[in-house]
Amino acid sequence: MNLSRLILATVAISVFSTIIGMITCGGVFNWVYSIEPANIWKPMDSAPSALYFTGLFIVNAIFVMIYALINKALPGQNKLIKGLAYGLGVWAVGTLPGMLSTYSFMNVSDVVIVYWLIWGLFAVPLKGLITAAICKN
């Protein structure tokens, strides 16, 4: 796999994650964070820190590298379907167990958990699609 494509895919899905997060979590659906208990959230009176964006880049680089390692084994007739399948699989093994644990062990509104499940079901497969579109099989 071409290193420049891996880096480009990582940058692209990091930008995508930031933009979709700003539009959804920070904008249209930010009302879910006012549902009690609301005192668990840190105040968002400024942009996320550089540490957040560094962590986001690292997590997305891992996402892209794993796609590059397993893409030939993914189901689908073309790379875009493979990317969607990869994103859906990551959502199924990452978001679902994480939300089960959140529901079971944390004091977070059920509405927030459902929102995160739906948000992830939308965003993570799209990250897979973007990754597949940039990375060559």
PDB file of C-alpha atoms in Angstrom, residues 21 24-42 44 108-109 111-113 115-117 119:
ATOM      1  CA  GLY A  21     -18.930  16.398  14.284  1.00  0.00           C
ATOM      2  CA  THR A  24     -24.094  17.260  14.081  1.00  0.00           C
ATOM      3  CA  CYS A  25     -22.788  17.045  17.649  1.00  0.00           C
ATOM      4  CA  GLY A  26     -21.774  20.693  17.819  1.00  0.00           C
ATOM      5  CA  GLY A  27     -24.710  22.059  15.868  1.00  0.00           C
ATOM      6  CA  VAL A  28     -27.939  20.406  14.761  1.00  0.00           C
ATOM      7  CA  PHE A  29     -28.056  17.759  17.491  1.00  0.00           C
ATOM      8  CA  ASN A  30     -26.194  19.532  20.309  1.00  0.00           C
ATOM      9  CA  TRP A  31     -29.486  19.622  22.242  1.00  0.00           C
ATOM     10  CA  VAL A  32     -28.932  15.984  23.257  1.00  0.00           C
ATOM     11  CA  TYR A  33     -26.130  17.142  25.547  1.00  0.00           C
ATOM     12  CA  SER A  34     -28.557  19.309  27.545  1.00  0.00           C
ATOM     13  CA  ILE A  35     -30.607  16.255  28.590  1.00  0.00           C
ATOM     14  CA  GLU A  36     -30.013  15.381  32.229  1.00  0.00           C
ATOM     15  CA  PRO A  37     -27.555  14.516  33.524  1.00  0.00           C
ATOM     16  CA  ALA A  38     -25.989  17.446  31.684  1.00  0.00           C
ATOM     17  CA  ASN A  39     -23.331  18.173  34.301  1.00  0.00           C
ATOM     18  CA  ILE A  40     -21.187  15.266  33.056  1.00  0.00           C
ATOM     19  CA  TRP A  41     -20.059  17.126  29.909  1.00  0.00           C
ATOM     20  CA  LYS A  42     -17.072  19.433  29.837  1.00  0.00           C
ATOM     21  CA  MET A  44     -17.350  23.548  25.050  1.00  0.00           C
ATOM     22  CA  VAL A 108     -25.556   9.078  30.475  1.00  0.00           C
ATOM     23  CA  SER A 109     -28.986   9.791  29.022  1.00  0.00           C
ATOM     24  CA  VAL A 111     -31.206   9.526  24.255  1.00  0.00           C
ATOM     25  CA  VAL A 112     -27.481  10.326  23.978  1.00  0.00           C
ATOM     26  CA  ILE A 113     -26.656   6.630  23.653  1.00  0.00           C
ATOM     27  CA  TYR A 115     -27.954   9.285  19.174  1.00  0.00           C
ATOM     28  CA  TRP A 116     -24.361   8.004  19.297  1.00  0.00           C
ATOM     29  CA  LEU A 117     -25.457   4.624  17.923  1.00  0.00           C
ATOM     30  CA  TRP A 119     -24.500   8.805  14.439  1.00  0.00           C
TER      31      TRP A 119
END
